[in-house]
Amino acid sequence: MEFRHLGRSGLMVSEISYGNWITHGSQVEEEAAHACVRAALDEGITTFDTADVYAGTRAEEVLGRALKGVRRESVEIFTKVFWPTGDGQNDRGLSRKHLTEAIDGSLRRLGTDYVDLYQAHRYDYETPLEETLKTFDDLVRRGKILYVGVSEWTAPQIQRALEIADQMGFDRLVSNQPQYSMLWRIIEADVVPLCSREGVGQVVWSPIAQGVLTGKYLPGQAPPSGSRAADPVSAGPIGRFMNDDLLTRVQDLRPIAADLGLSMAQLAIAWVLQNPDVSSAIIGATRPDQVRENVKASGVKLGADVLERIDQVLGEHVQRDGSLVERMSPKTRD
Ligand SMILES: NC(=O)c1ccc[n+]([C@@H]2O[C@H](COP(=O)([O-])OP(=O)(O)OC[C@H]3O[C@@H](n4cnc5c(N)ncnc54)[C@H](OP(=O)(O)O)[C@@H]3O)[C@@H](O)[C@H]2O)c1
């Protein structure tokens, strides 16, 4: 496993990290979740990503139990806050009250005294940015979090947060967590150029487009049983990729992977890691063998000719619409 700095911070992270959205506390049983975490650790992954909202807070508990007994200094634990975790009017968002209460819940569930990175899961249009950033800064001073990041914020939102931090002397954001894959390149236009200048790293999610880029979903056929797209609870978010034209193009990537001696998943993960602004690619897994296969993308170099071939195959199926990032954060509560 190779390691990279998280943005311009001193923190080193494994360039492939493990995340437990949809899987822990929901799609997979506790035993399978532990087996995936064990495989990740065995393969050299040190960075683990979760969120308080995943599986209604159960995902943090599962990860906490799976990492029990692991030397705390040997891993980097990331979590997130924003989406509702209860019915109360303050059980959501990025207010001082919710951040202060939410971190204690996350620490309790994860079984740790601090998280390495605390991320604002979305932008909060209802809370002054100064209030959020001051509270994050206070949590750093209180030793509950070490670094501050965001997820799916637009370039202007990240820029404003950096300006406020510089004016007020707060800790700066060190990372953003956006969706990024061969099929989803929205951050390349605005977010990456800004973040690259400012030392904010990208910790990217769904590098294999939730499994689509493994090529296991075939056009005109039902999803394989046991896969995310076949699971009635988790099939929603993957649905945007499940159309026959796109799935056909994905099959056309097979010769490119074969020429390189890579699996399709390895090619997709290696692709995101070619971007030097990516600090880490977060992979999900339902089985330990997926982790063992996918980590082999670490350190793989892809030539310009390979990148060009991929672009030719995927063509107009690559999503670049920047307005989608803005729509990721709800402007109102309902
Ligand atoms: N910040 C955000 O808003 C946000 C949003 C989403 C995710 N994330 C983070 O990103 C992490 C990863 O997201 P993701 O799970 O969508 O990532 P992903 O790596 O693109 O997809 C993972 C899924 O693909 C399938 N898979 C993985 N390796 C495979 C292989 N070698 N062969 C066949 N199938 C394979 C598995 O699902 P099946 O076996 O069920 O098919 C697995 O759960 C999350 O856990 C979370 O930490 C963040």
Short mmCIF file of C-alpha atoms and ligand atoms in Angstrom, two decimals:
data_model
loop_
_atom_site.label_atom_id
_atom_site.label_comp_id
_atom_site.label_asym_id
_atom_site.label_seq_id
_atom_site.Cartn_x
_atom_site.Cartn_y
_atom_site.Cartn_z
CA MET A 1 0.00 0.00 0.00
CA GLU A 2 1.23 3.46 -0.85
CA PHE A 3 0.53 6.49 1.31
CA ARG A 4 -0.22 10.12 0.50
CA HIS A 5 -0.56 13.31 2.48
CA LEU A 6 -4.11 14.37 3.24
CA GLY A 7 -4.03 17.59 1.23
CA ARG A 8 -1.19 19.78 2.42
CA SER A 9 -1.52 18.51 5.99
CA GLY A 10 1.08 16.39 7.72
CA LEU A 11 -1.34 13.46 8.02
CA MET A 12 -0.46 10.41 5.91
CA VAL A 13 -3.36 8.29 4.67
CA SER A 14 -3.41 5.03 2.72
CA GLU A 15 -4.10 5.94 -0.91
CA ILE A 16 -6.87 3.36 -0.83
CA SER A 17 -9.17 3.68 2.17
CA TYR A 18 -12.11 1.59 3.30
CA GLY A 19 -15.63 2.99 3.77
CA ASN A 20 -18.77 1.40 5.21
CA TRP A 21 -21.71 3.30 3.63
CA ILE A 22 -24.62 0.96 2.74
CA THR A 23 -22.72 -2.12 3.94
CA HIS A 24 -22.08 -2.09 7.71
CA GLY A 25 -25.17 -2.23 9.89
CA SER A 26 -27.33 -2.70 6.81
CA GLN A 27 -26.46 -4.74 3.67
CA VAL A 28 -23.97 -7.12 5.30
CA GLU A 29 -23.96 -9.05 8.55
CA GLU A 30 -21.63 -8.08 11.38
CA GLU A 31 -19.30 -11.03 10.73
CA ALA A 32 -18.82 -10.10 7.06
CA ALA A 33 -18.22 -6.47 8.04
CA HIS A 34 -15.48 -7.51 10.48
CA ALA A 35 -13.94 -9.79 7.84
CA CYS A 36 -13.76 -6.88 5.37
CA VAL A 37 -12.12 -4.60 7.94
CA ARG A 38 -9.66 -7.36 8.84
CA ALA A 39 -8.83 -7.85 5.13
CA ALA A 40 -8.36 -4.10 4.74
CA LEU A 41 -5.93 -4.00 7.67
CA ASP A 42 -4.09 -7.08 6.41
CA GLU A 43 -3.70 -5.45 2.98
CA GLY A 44 -2.22 -2.27 4.43
CA ILE A 45 -5.27 0.00 4.47
CA THR A 46 -4.97 2.31 7.46
CA THR A 47 -7.68 4.86 6.65
CA PHE A 48 -11.34 4.14 7.46
CA ASP A 49 -14.29 6.35 6.52
CA THR A 50 -17.79 6.34 7.99
CA ALA A 51 -20.54 8.82 8.93
CA ASP A 52 -22.95 9.20 11.81
CA VAL A 53 -25.90 8.89 9.44
CA TYR A 54 -24.86 5.57 7.85
CA ALA A 55 -27.35 2.83 8.76
CA GLY A 56 -28.95 5.22 11.26
CA THR A 57 -25.68 5.43 13.30
CA ARG A 58 -25.17 1.63 13.36
CA ALA A 59 -22.31 1.77 10.81
CA GLU A 60 -20.11 3.69 13.24
CA GLU A 61 -20.83 1.10 15.93
CA VAL A 62 -19.90 -1.78 13.61
CA LEU A 63 -16.67 -0.07 12.55
CA GLY A 64 -15.85 0.68 16.19
CA ARG A 65 -16.27 -2.99 17.11
CA ALA A 66 -14.32 -4.16 14.04
CA LEU A 67 -11.37 -1.89 14.95
CA LYS A 68 -11.44 -2.79 18.65
CA GLY A 69 -8.00 -3.85 19.79
CA VAL A 70 -6.25 -2.28 16.79
CA ARG A 71 -3.50 0.08 17.87
CA ARG A 72 -5.14 3.51 17.62
CA GLU A 73 -1.98 5.18 16.33
CA SER A 74 -1.85 2.76 13.39
CA VAL A 75 -5.15 3.84 11.80
CA GLU A 76 -6.84 7.05 10.64
CA ILE A 77 -10.55 7.20 11.42
CA PHE A 78 -12.74 9.62 9.45
CA THR A 79 -16.39 10.37 10.16
CA LYS A 80 -18.96 12.95 9.08
CA VAL A 81 -21.79 15.07 10.39
CA PHE A 82 -24.73 16.92 8.80
CA TRP A 83 -27.60 14.59 7.89
CA PRO A 84 -30.32 13.97 10.51
CA THR A 85 -29.51 11.42 13.19
CA GLY A 86 -32.69 11.97 15.18
CA ASP A 87 -36.10 13.62 15.03
CA GLY A 88 -35.21 16.76 16.96
CA GLN A 89 -34.88 20.15 15.27
CA ASN A 90 -31.20 20.23 16.21
CA ASP A 91 -30.32 16.63 15.37
CA ARG A 92 -28.93 17.75 12.01
CA GLY A 93 -26.89 20.38 10.23
CA LEU A 94 -23.68 22.17 11.17
CA SER A 95 -24.80 24.33 14.12
CA ARG A 96 -22.61 24.70 17.21
CA LYS A 97 -25.15 22.65 19.18
CA HIS A 98 -25.34 19.75 16.74
CA LEU A 99 -21.61 19.54 16.02
CA THR A 100 -20.80 19.59 19.73
CA GLU A 101 -23.33 16.87 20.53
CA ALA A 102 -22.78 14.80 17.37
CA ILE A 103 -19.04 14.36 17.86
CA ASP A 104 -19.61 12.83 21.29
CA GLY A 105 -22.07 10.33 19.79
CA SER A 106 -19.61 9.41 17.04
CA LEU A 107 -16.71 8.99 19.48
CA ARG A 108 -18.84 6.78 21.74
CA ARG A 109 -20.00 4.59 18.85
CA LEU A 110 -16.52 4.34 17.33
CA GLY A 111 -14.93 3.58 20.71
CA THR A 112 -12.24 6.20 20.36
CA ASP A 113 -11.22 9.42 22.12
CA TYR A 114 -10.75 11.36 18.87
CA VAL A 115 -11.30 11.09 15.13
CA ASP A 116 -8.52 11.96 12.74
CA LEU A 117 -10.81 13.78 10.31
CA TYR A 118 -14.24 15.27 10.98
CA GLN A 119 -16.09 16.13 7.79
CA ALA A 120 -19.08 18.35 7.13
CA HIS A 121 -21.06 15.84 5.08
CA ARG A 122 -22.82 18.63 3.14
CA TYR A 123 -22.97 22.44 3.13
CA ASP A 124 -25.46 23.91 5.63
CA TYR A 125 -27.31 26.87 4.09
CA GLU A 126 -29.07 27.58 7.40
CA THR A 127 -26.02 28.00 9.66
CA PRO A 128 -23.47 30.83 9.40
CA LEU A 129 -20.22 29.39 8.11
CA GLU A 130 -18.33 31.27 10.86
CA GLU A 131 -20.35 29.37 13.52
CA THR A 132 -19.51 26.02 11.94
CA LEU A 133 -15.82 26.74 11.44
CA LYS A 134 -15.39 28.19 14.95
CA THR A 135 -17.00 25.06 16.41
CA PHE A 136 -14.79 22.75 14.36
CA ASP A 137 -11.80 24.77 15.56
CA ASP A 138 -12.98 24.40 19.17
CA LEU A 139 -13.30 20.62 18.68
CA VAL A 140 -9.70 20.54 17.46
CA ARG A 141 -8.58 22.50 20.57
CA ARG A 142 -10.54 20.09 22.79
CA GLY A 143 -8.70 17.15 21.19
CA LYS A 144 -11.86 15.49 19.86
CA ILE A 145 -10.91 15.87 16.20
CA LEU A 146 -7.51 16.34 14.60
CA TYR A 147 -8.37 17.70 11.14
CA VAL A 148 -11.38 19.28 9.48
CA GLY A 149 -12.79 18.40 6.07
CA VAL A 150 -15.94 18.77 4.00
CA SER A 151 -17.86 16.62 1.54
CA GLU A 152 -19.49 17.67 -1.73
CA TRP A 153 -19.01 21.38 -1.18
CA THR A 154 -18.77 23.63 -4.24
CA ALA A 155 -15.60 25.53 -5.06
CA PRO A 156 -17.03 28.90 -3.86
CA GLN A 157 -18.13 27.30 -0.58
CA ILE A 158 -14.67 25.83 0.01
CA GLN A 159 -13.03 29.12 -0.95
CA ARG A 160 -15.19 31.11 1.50
CA ALA A 161 -14.40 28.62 4.29
CA LEU A 162 -10.68 29.01 3.64
CA GLU A 163 -10.97 32.83 3.66
CA ILE A 164 -12.81 32.81 6.98
CA ALA A 165 -10.31 30.40 8.50
CA ASP A 166 -7.43 32.64 7.39
CA GLN A 167 -9.11 35.81 8.69
CA MET A 168 -10.09 34.29 12.04
CA GLY A 169 -7.04 32.09 12.58
CA PHE A 170 -9.09 28.87 12.54
CA ASP A 171 -7.73 25.54 11.38
CA ARG A 172 -8.10 25.32 7.61
CA LEU A 173 -9.98 22.61 5.76
CA VAL A 174 -7.56 19.89 4.69
CA SER A 175 -9.89 17.77 2.57
CA ASN A 176 -13.02 17.49 0.47
CA GLN A 177 -14.89 14.23 -0.09
CA PRO A 178 -16.54 14.20 -3.52
CA GLN A 179 -17.80 11.48 -5.81
CA TYR A 180 -15.11 10.81 -8.43
CA SER A 181 -14.64 8.05 -10.97
CA MET A 182 -14.06 7.55 -14.68
CA LEU A 183 -17.80 8.13 -15.04
CA TRP A 184 -18.17 11.06 -12.61
CA ARG A 185 -15.61 13.84 -13.17
CA ILE A 186 -17.50 16.87 -11.93
CA ILE A 187 -14.77 18.07 -9.57
CA GLU A 188 -12.19 18.46 -12.33
CA ALA A 189 -13.52 21.81 -13.58
CA ASP A 190 -13.62 23.99 -10.43
CA VAL A 191 -13.15 22.07 -7.19
CA VAL A 192 -9.82 20.44 -8.02
CA PRO A 193 -8.09 23.58 -9.37
CA LEU A 194 -9.06 25.58 -6.27
CA CYS A 195 -8.22 22.78 -3.83
CA SER A 196 -4.93 22.09 -5.55
CA ARG A 197 -3.85 25.73 -5.08
CA GLU A 198 -5.07 25.76 -1.48
CA GLY A 199 -3.69 22.40 -0.34
CA VAL A 200 -7.07 20.71 0.13
CA GLY A 201 -6.93 17.01 -0.80
CA GLN A 202 -9.70 14.98 -2.41
CA VAL A 203 -10.81 11.85 -0.57
CA VAL A 204 -12.96 10.41 -3.31
CA TRP A 205 -15.98 8.14 -3.01
CA SER A 206 -17.41 5.42 -5.23
CA PRO A 207 -14.27 5.04 -7.38
CA ILE A 208 -15.80 1.99 -9.06
CA ALA A 209 -19.21 3.70 -9.36
CA GLN A 210 -20.65 1.46 -6.64
CA GLY A 211 -19.64 -1.70 -8.53
CA VAL A 212 -20.71 -0.66 -12.04
CA LEU A 213 -17.10 -0.28 -13.23
CA THR A 214 -16.32 -3.88 -12.28
CA GLY A 215 -18.37 -4.82 -15.36
CA LYS A 216 -20.50 -7.25 -13.37
CA TYR A 217 -23.74 -5.56 -14.41
CA LEU A 218 -24.53 -6.69 -17.93
CA PRO A 219 -26.81 -4.82 -20.32
CA GLY A 220 -30.22 -6.42 -20.71
CA GLN A 221 -29.72 -8.70 -17.72
CA ALA A 222 -30.91 -8.59 -14.13
CA PRO A 223 -28.22 -7.59 -11.60
CA PRO A 224 -26.41 -10.58 -10.06
CA SER A 225 -28.04 -11.71 -6.85
CA GLY A 226 -26.35 -10.38 -3.74
CA SER A 227 -25.04 -7.30 -5.57
CA ARG A 228 -25.84 -3.73 -4.54
CA ALA A 229 -28.11 -3.17 -7.53
CA ALA A 230 -30.11 -6.29 -6.64
CA ASP A 231 -30.61 -5.24 -3.03
CA PRO A 232 -33.98 -3.45 -2.67
CA VAL A 233 -32.69 -1.29 0.21
CA SER A 234 -29.42 -0.16 -1.41
CA ALA A 235 -30.30 -0.14 -5.12
CA GLY A 236 -31.44 3.52 -5.19
CA PRO A 237 -28.14 5.42 -5.51
CA ILE A 238 -26.60 3.00 -8.04
CA GLY A 239 -29.68 3.38 -10.26
CA ARG A 240 -28.27 6.42 -12.08
CA PHE A 241 -25.66 4.17 -13.73
CA MET A 242 -27.94 1.26 -14.52
CA ASN A 243 -28.83 1.89 -18.16
CA ASP A 244 -27.98 -0.48 -20.99
CA ASP A 245 -26.06 2.00 -23.11
CA LEU A 246 -23.70 2.89 -20.27
CA LEU A 247 -23.34 -0.75 -19.18
CA THR A 248 -22.41 -1.65 -22.76
CA ARG A 249 -19.66 0.98 -22.79
CA VAL A 250 -18.34 -0.36 -19.51
CA GLN A 251 -18.00 -3.81 -21.11
CA ASP A 252 -15.88 -2.13 -23.80
CA LEU A 253 -13.32 -1.26 -21.09
CA ARG A 254 -12.54 -4.97 -20.63
CA PRO A 255 -9.80 -5.18 -23.29
CA ILE A 256 -8.05 -2.15 -21.76
CA ALA A 257 -7.95 -3.80 -18.33
CA ALA A 258 -6.91 -7.13 -19.85
CA ASP A 259 -4.02 -5.54 -21.79
CA LEU A 260 -2.69 -4.21 -18.48
CA GLY A 261 -3.27 -7.44 -16.55
CA LEU A 262 -5.67 -5.62 -14.25
CA SER A 263 -9.19 -6.46 -13.16
CA MET A 264 -11.84 -3.92 -14.11
CA ALA A 265 -12.11 -2.76 -10.48
CA GLN A 266 -8.34 -2.30 -10.28
CA LEU A 267 -8.34 -0.27 -13.50
CA ALA A 268 -11.10 2.00 -12.16
CA ILE A 269 -9.38 2.59 -8.82
CA ALA A 270 -6.00 3.12 -10.48
CA TRP A 271 -7.69 5.68 -12.75
CA VAL A 272 -8.74 7.95 -9.85
CA LEU A 273 -5.31 7.57 -8.23
CA GLN A 274 -3.62 9.02 -11.34
CA ASN A 275 -4.97 12.39 -10.23
CA PRO A 276 -2.33 13.83 -7.88
CA ASP A 277 -4.98 15.87 -6.07
CA VAL A 278 -6.61 12.66 -4.87
CA SER A 279 -5.33 11.90 -1.39
CA SER A 280 -7.23 8.63 -1.11
CA ALA A 281 -9.84 6.58 -2.94
CA ILE A 282 -12.46 5.14 -0.58
CA ILE A 283 -13.57 1.67 -1.57
CA GLY A 284 -16.59 -0.18 -0.27
CA ALA A 285 -16.87 -3.96 -0.07
CA THR A 286 -19.33 -6.64 0.91
CA ARG A 287 -16.75 -9.43 0.91
CA PRO A 288 -13.07 -9.61 1.93
CA ASP A 289 -12.04 -10.92 -1.51
CA GLN A 290 -13.25 -7.63 -3.04
CA VAL A 291 -10.93 -5.73 -0.70
CA ARG A 292 -8.02 -8.01 -1.55
CA GLU A 293 -8.61 -7.56 -5.27
CA ASN A 294 -9.16 -3.81 -5.17
CA VAL A 295 -6.13 -2.85 -3.06
CA LYS A 296 -3.87 -4.11 -5.84
CA ALA A 297 -4.65 -0.86 -7.66
CA SER A 298 -2.28 0.91 -5.27
CA GLY A 299 0.87 2.02 -7.04
CA VAL A 300 -0.40 1.19 -10.56
CA LYS A 301 0.64 3.78 -13.16
CA LEU A 302 -1.54 4.30 -16.25
CA GLY A 303 -0.01 5.84 -19.37
CA ALA A 304 -1.53 8.73 -21.32
CA ASP A 305 -2.47 6.26 -24.09
CA VAL A 306 -4.54 4.22 -21.61
CA LEU A 307 -6.33 7.30 -20.29
CA GLU A 308 -7.08 8.30 -23.87
CA ARG A 309 -8.52 4.87 -24.70
CA ILE A 310 -10.77 5.03 -21.62
CA ASP A 311 -12.04 8.47 -22.64
CA GLN A 312 -12.82 7.23 -26.13
CA VAL A 313 -14.81 4.29 -24.80
CA LEU A 314 -16.84 6.22 -22.23
CA GLY A 315 -17.44 9.26 -24.45
CA GLU A 316 -20.57 11.19 -23.57
CA HIS A 317 -21.31 8.93 -20.60
CA VAL A 318 -18.81 10.87 -18.49
CA GLN A 319 -20.72 13.21 -16.16
CA ARG A 320 -19.19 16.70 -15.84
CA ASP A 321 -22.18 18.88 -14.90
CA GLY A 322 -20.94 21.11 -12.05
CA SER A 323 -24.46 22.13 -11.03
CA LEU A 324 -24.94 18.61 -9.63
CA VAL A 325 -22.55 19.41 -6.77
CA GLU A 326 -24.62 22.38 -5.69
CA ARG A 327 -27.73 20.20 -5.71
CA MET A 328 -26.09 17.67 -3.35
CA SER A 329 -26.65 19.99 -0.36
CA PRO A 330 -30.32 20.65 0.47
CA LYS A 331 -31.17 24.38 0.52
CA THR A 332 -34.06 23.81 2.91
CA ARG A 333 -34.91 21.15 5.47
CA ASP A 334 -37.65 19.37 3.56
N1 LIG B 1 -19.37 11.71 1.28
C1 LIG B 1 -20.39 11.14 0.69
O1 LIG B 1 -21.43 11.76 0.45
C2 LIG B 1 -20.28 9.69 0.32
C3 LIG B 1 -21.28 9.08 -0.46
C4 LIG B 1 -21.12 7.73 -0.78
C5 LIG B 1 -20.01 7.02 -0.32
N2 LIG B 1 -19.08 7.65 0.46
C6 LIG B 1 -17.90 6.93 1.00
O2 LIG B 1 -17.27 6.19 -0.01
C7 LIG B 1 -17.22 4.81 0.36
C8 LIG B 1 -17.23 3.94 -0.83
O3 LIG B 1 -18.44 4.10 -1.57
P1 LIG B 1 -18.97 2.88 -2.43
O4 LIG B 1 -19.28 1.73 -1.51
O5 LIG B 1 -20.06 3.37 -3.30
O6 LIG B 1 -17.64 2.54 -3.28
P2 LIG B 1 -17.29 1.62 -4.49
O7 LIG B 1 -15.96 1.05 -4.16
O8 LIG B 1 -17.44 2.40 -5.77
O9 LIG B 1 -18.39 0.45 -4.52
C9 LIG B 1 -18.33 -0.58 -3.56
C10 LIG B 1 -19.27 -1.73 -3.91
O10 LIG B 1 -18.95 -2.29 -5.18
C11 LIG B 1 -19.01 -3.73 -5.09
N3 LIG B 1 -17.64 -4.23 -5.32
C12 LIG B 1 -16.49 -3.78 -4.74
N4 LIG B 1 -15.41 -4.41 -5.22
C13 LIG B 1 -15.87 -5.30 -6.14
C14 LIG B 1 -15.22 -6.24 -6.96
N5 LIG B 1 -13.90 -6.37 -6.94
N6 LIG B 1 -16.00 -7.01 -7.78
C15 LIG B 1 -17.34 -6.87 -7.80
N7 LIG B 1 -18.01 -5.98 -7.02
C16 LIG B 1 -17.29 -5.19 -6.20
C17 LIG B 1 -19.53 -4.05 -3.70
O11 LIG B 1 -20.95 -4.09 -3.71
P3 LIG B 1 -21.84 -5.43 -3.94
O12 LIG B 1 -20.98 -6.61 -3.59
O13 LIG B 1 -23.01 -5.25 -3.05
O14 LIG B 1 -22.24 -5.38 -5.39
C18 LIG B 1 -19.10 -2.85 -2.91
O15 LIG B 1 -19.84 -2.63 -1.73
C19 LIG B 1 -18.41 4.67 1.32
O16 LIG B 1 -18.32 3.55 2.16
C20 LIG B 1 -18.30 5.95 2.10
O17 LIG B 1 -17.27 5.86 3.06
C21 LIG B 1 -19.21 8.96 0.77
#
